[in-house]
Short mmCIF file of C-alpha atoms in Angstrom, two decimals:
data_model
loop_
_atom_site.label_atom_id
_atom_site.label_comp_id
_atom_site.label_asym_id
_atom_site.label_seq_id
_atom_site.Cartn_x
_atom_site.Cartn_y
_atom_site.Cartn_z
CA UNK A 1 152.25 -34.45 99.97
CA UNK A 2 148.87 -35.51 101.69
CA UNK A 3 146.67 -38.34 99.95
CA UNK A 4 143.68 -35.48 99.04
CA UNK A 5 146.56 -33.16 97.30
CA UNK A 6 147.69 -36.17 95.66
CA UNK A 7 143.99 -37.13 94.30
CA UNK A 8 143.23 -33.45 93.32
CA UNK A 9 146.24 -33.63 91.16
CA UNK A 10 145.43 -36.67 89.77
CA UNK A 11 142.08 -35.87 89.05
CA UNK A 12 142.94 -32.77 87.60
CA UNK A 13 145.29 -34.40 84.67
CA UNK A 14 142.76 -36.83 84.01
CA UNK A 15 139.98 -33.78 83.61
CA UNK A 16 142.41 -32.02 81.36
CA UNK A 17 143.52 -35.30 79.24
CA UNK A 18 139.79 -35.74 79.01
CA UNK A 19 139.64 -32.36 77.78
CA UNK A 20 142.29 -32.73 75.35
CA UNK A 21 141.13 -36.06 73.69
CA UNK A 22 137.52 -34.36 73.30
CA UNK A 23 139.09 -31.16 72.20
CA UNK A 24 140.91 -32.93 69.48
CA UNK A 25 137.75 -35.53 68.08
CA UNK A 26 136.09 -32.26 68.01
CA UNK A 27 138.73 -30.89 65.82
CA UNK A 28 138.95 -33.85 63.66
CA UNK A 29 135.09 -33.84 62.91
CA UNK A 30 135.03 -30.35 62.04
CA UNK A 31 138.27 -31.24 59.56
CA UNK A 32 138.91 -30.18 56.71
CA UNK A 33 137.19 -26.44 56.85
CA UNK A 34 139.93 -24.41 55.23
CA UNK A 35 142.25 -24.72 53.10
CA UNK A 36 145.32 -26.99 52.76
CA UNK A 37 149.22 -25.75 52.72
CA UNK A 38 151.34 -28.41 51.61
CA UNK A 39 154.83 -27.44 51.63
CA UNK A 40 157.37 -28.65 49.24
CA UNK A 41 161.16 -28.05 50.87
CA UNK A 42 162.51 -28.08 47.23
CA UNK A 43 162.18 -25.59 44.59
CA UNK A 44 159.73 -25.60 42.05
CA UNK A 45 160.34 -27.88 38.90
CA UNK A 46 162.13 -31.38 40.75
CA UNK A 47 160.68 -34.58 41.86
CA UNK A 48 159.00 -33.99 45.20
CA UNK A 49 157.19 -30.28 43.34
CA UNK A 50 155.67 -32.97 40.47
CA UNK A 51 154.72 -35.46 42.80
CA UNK A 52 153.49 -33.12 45.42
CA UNK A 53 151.30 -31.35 42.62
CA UNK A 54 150.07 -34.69 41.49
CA UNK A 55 148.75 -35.86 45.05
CA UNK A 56 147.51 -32.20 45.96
CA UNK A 57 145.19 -32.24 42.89
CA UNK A 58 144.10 -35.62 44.01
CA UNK A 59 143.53 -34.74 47.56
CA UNK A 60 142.05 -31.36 47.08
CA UNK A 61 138.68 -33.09 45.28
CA UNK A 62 139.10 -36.11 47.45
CA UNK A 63 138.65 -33.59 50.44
CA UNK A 64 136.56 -30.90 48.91
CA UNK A 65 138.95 -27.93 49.76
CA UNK A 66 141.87 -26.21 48.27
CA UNK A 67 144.82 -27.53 48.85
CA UNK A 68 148.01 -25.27 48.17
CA UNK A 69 151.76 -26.38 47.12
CA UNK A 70 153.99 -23.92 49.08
CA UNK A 71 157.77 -24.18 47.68
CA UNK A 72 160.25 -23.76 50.67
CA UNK A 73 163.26 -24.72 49.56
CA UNK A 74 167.01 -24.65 51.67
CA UNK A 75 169.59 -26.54 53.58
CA UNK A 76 168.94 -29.99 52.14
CA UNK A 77 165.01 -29.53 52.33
CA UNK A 78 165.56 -28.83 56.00
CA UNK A 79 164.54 -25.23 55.91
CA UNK A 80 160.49 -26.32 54.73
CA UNK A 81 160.57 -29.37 56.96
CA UNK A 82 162.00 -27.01 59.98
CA UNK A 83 158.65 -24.95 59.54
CA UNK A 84 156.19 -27.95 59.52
CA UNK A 85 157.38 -29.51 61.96
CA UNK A 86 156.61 -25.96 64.36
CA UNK A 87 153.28 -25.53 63.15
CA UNK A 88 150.30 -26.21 64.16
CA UNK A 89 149.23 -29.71 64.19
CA UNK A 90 145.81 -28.91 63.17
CA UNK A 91 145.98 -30.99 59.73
CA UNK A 92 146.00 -27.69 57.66
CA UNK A 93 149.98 -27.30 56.86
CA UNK A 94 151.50 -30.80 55.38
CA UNK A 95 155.48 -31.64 54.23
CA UNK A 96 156.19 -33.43 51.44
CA UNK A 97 158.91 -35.56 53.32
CA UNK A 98 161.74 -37.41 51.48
CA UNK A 99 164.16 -39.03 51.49
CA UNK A 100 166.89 -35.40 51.83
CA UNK A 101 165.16 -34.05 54.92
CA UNK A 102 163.94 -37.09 56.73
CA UNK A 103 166.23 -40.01 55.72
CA UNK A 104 170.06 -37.84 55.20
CA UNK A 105 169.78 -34.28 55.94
CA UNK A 106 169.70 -35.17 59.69
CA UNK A 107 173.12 -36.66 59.33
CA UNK A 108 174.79 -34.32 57.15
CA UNK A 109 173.15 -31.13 58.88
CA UNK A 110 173.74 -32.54 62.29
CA UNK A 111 173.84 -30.36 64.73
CA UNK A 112 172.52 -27.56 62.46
CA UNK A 113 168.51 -28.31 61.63
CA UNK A 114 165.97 -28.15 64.65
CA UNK A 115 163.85 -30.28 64.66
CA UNK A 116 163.88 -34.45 65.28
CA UNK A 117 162.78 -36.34 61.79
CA UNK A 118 161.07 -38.82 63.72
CA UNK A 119 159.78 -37.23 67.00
CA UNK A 120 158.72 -34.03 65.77
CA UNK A 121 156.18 -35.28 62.82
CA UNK A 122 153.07 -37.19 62.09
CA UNK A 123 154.07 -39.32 59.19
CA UNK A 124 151.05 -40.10 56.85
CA UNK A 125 151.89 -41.64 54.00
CA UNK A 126 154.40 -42.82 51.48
CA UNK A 127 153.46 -41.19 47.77
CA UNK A 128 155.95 -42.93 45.66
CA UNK A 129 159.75 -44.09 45.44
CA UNK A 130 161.87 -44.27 42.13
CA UNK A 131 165.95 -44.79 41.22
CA UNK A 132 168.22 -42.30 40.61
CA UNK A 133 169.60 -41.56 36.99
CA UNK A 134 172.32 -39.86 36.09
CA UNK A 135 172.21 -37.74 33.23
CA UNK A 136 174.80 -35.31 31.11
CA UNK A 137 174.20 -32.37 28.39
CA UNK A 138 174.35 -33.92 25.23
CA UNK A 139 177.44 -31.39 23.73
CA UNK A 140 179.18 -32.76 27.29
CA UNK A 141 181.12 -35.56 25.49
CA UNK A 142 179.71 -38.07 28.29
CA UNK A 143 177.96 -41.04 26.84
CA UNK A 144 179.12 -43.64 29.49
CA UNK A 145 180.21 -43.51 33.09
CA UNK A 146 183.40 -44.37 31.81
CA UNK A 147 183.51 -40.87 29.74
CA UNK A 148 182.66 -39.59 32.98
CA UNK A 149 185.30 -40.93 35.55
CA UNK A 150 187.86 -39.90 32.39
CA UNK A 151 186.84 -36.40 32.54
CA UNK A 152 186.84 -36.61 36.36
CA UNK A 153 190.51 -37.45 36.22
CA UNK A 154 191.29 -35.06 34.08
CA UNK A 155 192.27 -31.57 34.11
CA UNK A 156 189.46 -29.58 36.11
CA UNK A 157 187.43 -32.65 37.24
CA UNK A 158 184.02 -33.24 37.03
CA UNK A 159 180.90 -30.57 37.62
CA UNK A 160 178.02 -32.97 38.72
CA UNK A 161 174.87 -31.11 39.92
CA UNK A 162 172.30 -32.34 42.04
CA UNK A 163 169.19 -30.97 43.86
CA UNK A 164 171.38 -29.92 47.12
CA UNK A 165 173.47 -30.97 49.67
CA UNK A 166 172.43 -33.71 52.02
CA UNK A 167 170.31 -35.49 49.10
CA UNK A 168 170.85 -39.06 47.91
CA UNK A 169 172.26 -37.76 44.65
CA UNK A 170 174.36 -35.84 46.51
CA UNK A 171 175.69 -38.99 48.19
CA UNK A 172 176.02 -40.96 45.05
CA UNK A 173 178.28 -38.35 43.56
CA UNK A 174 180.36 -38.56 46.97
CA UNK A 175 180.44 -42.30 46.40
CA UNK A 176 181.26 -42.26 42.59
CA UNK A 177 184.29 -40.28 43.19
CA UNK A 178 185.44 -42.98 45.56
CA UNK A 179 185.02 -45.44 43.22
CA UNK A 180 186.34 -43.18 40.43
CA UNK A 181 189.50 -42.83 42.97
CA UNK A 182 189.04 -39.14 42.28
CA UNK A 183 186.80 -36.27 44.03
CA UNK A 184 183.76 -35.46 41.84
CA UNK A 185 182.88 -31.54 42.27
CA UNK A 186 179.74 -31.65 44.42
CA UNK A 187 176.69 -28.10 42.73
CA UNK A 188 174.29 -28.03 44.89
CA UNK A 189 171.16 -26.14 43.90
CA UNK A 190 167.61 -25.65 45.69
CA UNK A 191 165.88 -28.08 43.89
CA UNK A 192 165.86 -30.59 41.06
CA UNK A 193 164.56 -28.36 38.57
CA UNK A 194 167.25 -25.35 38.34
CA UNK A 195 169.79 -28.11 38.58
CA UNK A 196 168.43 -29.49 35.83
CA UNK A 197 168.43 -26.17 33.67
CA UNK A 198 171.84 -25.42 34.68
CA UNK A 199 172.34 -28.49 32.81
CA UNK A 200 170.65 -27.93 30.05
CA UNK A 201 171.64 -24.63 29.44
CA UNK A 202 175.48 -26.12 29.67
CA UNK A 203 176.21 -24.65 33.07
CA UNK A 204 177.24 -27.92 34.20
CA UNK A 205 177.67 -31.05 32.03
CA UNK A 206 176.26 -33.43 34.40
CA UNK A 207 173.65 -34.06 36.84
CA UNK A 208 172.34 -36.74 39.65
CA UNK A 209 168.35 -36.62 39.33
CA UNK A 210 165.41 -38.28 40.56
CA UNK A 211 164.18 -40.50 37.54
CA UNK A 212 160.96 -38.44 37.59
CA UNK A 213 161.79 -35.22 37.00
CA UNK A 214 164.28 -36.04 34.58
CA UNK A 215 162.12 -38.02 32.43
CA UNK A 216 160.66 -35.85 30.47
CA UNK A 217 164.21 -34.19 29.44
CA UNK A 218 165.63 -37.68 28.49
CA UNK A 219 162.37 -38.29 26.51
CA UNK A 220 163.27 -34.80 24.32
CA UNK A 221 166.87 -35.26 24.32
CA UNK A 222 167.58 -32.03 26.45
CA UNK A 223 170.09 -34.16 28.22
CA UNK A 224 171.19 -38.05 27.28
CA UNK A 225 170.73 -40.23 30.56
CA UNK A 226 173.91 -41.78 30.78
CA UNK A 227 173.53 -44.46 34.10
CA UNK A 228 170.38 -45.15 36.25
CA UNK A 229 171.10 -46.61 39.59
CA UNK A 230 168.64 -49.31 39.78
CA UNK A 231 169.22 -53.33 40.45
CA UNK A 232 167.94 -54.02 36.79
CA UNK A 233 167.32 -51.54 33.79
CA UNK A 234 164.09 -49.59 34.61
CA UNK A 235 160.91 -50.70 32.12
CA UNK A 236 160.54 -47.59 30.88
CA UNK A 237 163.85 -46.71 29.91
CA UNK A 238 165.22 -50.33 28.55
CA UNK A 239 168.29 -48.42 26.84
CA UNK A 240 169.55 -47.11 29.50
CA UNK A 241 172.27 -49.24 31.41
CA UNK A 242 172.61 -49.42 35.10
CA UNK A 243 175.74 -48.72 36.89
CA UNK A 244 176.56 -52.00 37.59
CA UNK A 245 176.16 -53.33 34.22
CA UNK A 246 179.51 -50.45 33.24
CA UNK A 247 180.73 -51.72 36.22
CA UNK A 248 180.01 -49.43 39.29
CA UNK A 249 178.65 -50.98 42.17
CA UNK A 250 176.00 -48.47 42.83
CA UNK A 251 172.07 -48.24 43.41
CA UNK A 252 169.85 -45.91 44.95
CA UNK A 253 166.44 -45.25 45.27
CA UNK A 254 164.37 -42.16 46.10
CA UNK A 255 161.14 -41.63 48.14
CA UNK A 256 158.82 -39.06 48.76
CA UNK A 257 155.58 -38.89 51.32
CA UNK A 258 153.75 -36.32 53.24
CA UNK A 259 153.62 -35.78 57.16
CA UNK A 260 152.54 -33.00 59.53
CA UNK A 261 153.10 -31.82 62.72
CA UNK A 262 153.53 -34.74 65.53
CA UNK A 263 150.46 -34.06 67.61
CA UNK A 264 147.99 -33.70 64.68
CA UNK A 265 144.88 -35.91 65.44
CA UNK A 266 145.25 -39.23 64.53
CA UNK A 267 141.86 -39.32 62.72
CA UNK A 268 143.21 -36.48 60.72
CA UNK A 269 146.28 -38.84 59.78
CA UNK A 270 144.44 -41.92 59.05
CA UNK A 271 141.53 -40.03 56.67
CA UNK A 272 145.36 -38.27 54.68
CA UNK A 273 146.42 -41.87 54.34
CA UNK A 274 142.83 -43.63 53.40
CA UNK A 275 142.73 -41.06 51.17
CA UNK A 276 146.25 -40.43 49.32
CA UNK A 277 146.59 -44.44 49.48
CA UNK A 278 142.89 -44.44 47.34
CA UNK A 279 144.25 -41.61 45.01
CA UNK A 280 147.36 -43.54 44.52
CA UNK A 281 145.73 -47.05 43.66
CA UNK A 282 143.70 -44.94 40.50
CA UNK A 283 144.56 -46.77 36.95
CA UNK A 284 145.11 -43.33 35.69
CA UNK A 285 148.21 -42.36 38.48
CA UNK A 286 149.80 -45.46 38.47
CA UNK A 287 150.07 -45.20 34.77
CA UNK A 288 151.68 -41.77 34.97
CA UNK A 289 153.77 -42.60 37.91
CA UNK A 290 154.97 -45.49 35.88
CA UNK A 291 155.49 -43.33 32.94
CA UNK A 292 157.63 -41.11 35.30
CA UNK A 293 159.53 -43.72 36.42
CA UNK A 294 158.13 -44.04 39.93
CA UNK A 295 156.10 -46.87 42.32
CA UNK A 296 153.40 -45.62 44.29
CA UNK A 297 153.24 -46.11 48.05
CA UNK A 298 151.04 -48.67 49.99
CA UNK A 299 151.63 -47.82 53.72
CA UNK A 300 149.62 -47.48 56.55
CA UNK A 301 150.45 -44.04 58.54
CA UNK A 302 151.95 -46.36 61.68
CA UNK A 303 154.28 -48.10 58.25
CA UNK A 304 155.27 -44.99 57.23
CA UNK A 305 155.80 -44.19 60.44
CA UNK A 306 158.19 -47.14 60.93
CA UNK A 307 159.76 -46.43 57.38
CA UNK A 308 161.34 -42.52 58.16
CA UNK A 309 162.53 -44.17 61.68
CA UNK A 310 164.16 -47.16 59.92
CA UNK A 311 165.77 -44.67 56.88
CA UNK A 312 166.95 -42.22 59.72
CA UNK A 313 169.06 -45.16 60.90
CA UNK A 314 169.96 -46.68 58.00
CA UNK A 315 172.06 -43.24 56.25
CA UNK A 316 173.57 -42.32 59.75
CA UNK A 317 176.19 -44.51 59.89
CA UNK A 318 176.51 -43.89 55.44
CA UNK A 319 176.44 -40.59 55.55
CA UNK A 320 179.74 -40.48 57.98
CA UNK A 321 181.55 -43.49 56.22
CA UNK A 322 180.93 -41.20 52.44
CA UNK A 323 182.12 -37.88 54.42
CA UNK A 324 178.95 -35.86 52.61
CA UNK A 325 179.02 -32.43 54.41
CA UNK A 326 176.90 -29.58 53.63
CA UNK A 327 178.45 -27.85 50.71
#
């Protein structure tokens, strides 16, 4: 190749980078001008749905345009995430990523989901994180975890629902039965919150929840929280023992954020954070995320960034020693 080819090509990637960056400044400015779509990969009712309604009310007057919850629920939230991370990074369609499709689901599912947790998104910021509890139907007979590995051994086993496969409640119950020295019997539904009625209605005695969305149902007695999985009994639940204290060796916490599209403008992704972080840091939502039982994020986007890639590692090498598989 002769030295002019060479500097033609050369000066023709530079033109077009040039082009690019002004192509996406331009962008930015003009952002937003239409509505939001922020996708929840859960069904309505759980966790990630309350939290994501929370922050889109927030953001939508922060921002001065609509901004819509889309429920897109499947495959360990993969199926929701799977169509963020293909669309257009124009700052206009958002995830609610957790800690299901961008910590464990890539494990579990691997092989199966399409798209790279860290690689293929523009992580923004992290909303909130909060323990698990586990929680029974009151007519059940399960007061204690020991009620519950006694049933578990027994004729029939245990029925212990969570939010769907590839979830950290969905690990817990994997490790409980190892601890238990019996297999628990894994329900996966699309979400938190028909889990949770499944429950209720009797369905299945027994669930593994985010503490959020089953707060409200300890707080009415709809079902009796029986063990949360946190190093210390949570403030606002005092009466509830941890699974340590009846002596299980277990804690987990969940977390929820938002990202988009890898590619989306970075002054599109640090105006999300400024913004969701000032939303966050308001008397009035870290009052209800406390009543909830959840901690709101303080990350930068790069943090957050950091955060997914360090959780991705982290469950890999959990997720094979538990032998969770999509069920």
């Amino acid at each position: 190749m002769s030295w002019t080819l060479r500097r033609r090509i050369l000066l023709a990637g530079s033109l077009l980078a040039v082009t690019t960056s002004r192509h996406a400044l331009a962008q930015a400015a003009a952002w937003p001008s239409q509505p939001i779509r922020l996708v929840v990969p859960f069904a309505p009712g759980g966790t990630t749905d309350l939290v994501a309604r929370l922050l889109a009310a927030g953001l939508q007057e922060r921002l001065g345009v609509s901004v819509v919850v889309e429920n897109r629920a499947g495959a360990g939230a993969t199926v929701g995430s799977e169509m963020v991370a293909r669309a257009a990074p124009d700052g206009y369609t958002l995830v609610m990523s957790n800690i299901a499709s961008h910590g464990i689901s890539p494990s579990v599912y691997r092989g199966r989901i399409r798209y790279d947790a860290v690689a293929d998104f523009a992580h923004i910021a992290l909303v909130v994180s909060n323990p698990t509890v586990w929680v029974a139907n009151p007519r059940a007979g399960i007061r204690t975890l020991a009620d519950a590995a006694a049933k578990a051994r027994g004729t029939g086993g245990l029925d212990v629902a969570t939010s769907g496969a590839g979830s950290s409640n969905h690990l817990m119950v994997v490790r409980m039965g190892q601890l238990i020295g019996t297999e628990l019997n894994h329900i996966p539904f699309r979400g938190a919150g028909p889990a949770m009625q499944a429950v209720i209605a009797g369905q299945v005695p027994m669930m593994s929840d985010s503490l959020p969305s089953a707060a409200n149902h300890i707080r009415q007695g709809s079902v009796i929280a029986v063990a949360m999985a946190s190093a210390s009994r949570h403030p606002s639940f005092p009466d509830v023992p941890t699974f340590r204290e009846q002596g299980f060796d277990l804690a987990s916490d969940s977390w929820f954020g938002i990202s988009a599209p890898a590619g989306t403008p970075a002054p599109i992704v640090e105006r999300l954070n400024l913004e969701s972080r000032a939303f966050l840091s308001t008397p009035e939502i870290v009052a209800r995320l406390a009543e909830l039982g959840g901690t709101p994020g303080d990350l930068t986007a790069q943090g957050y960034g950091e955060f997914v890639r360090r959780e991705v590692a982290l469950w890999a090498p959990l997720v094979q020693a538990s032998g969770a598989t999509p069920d």
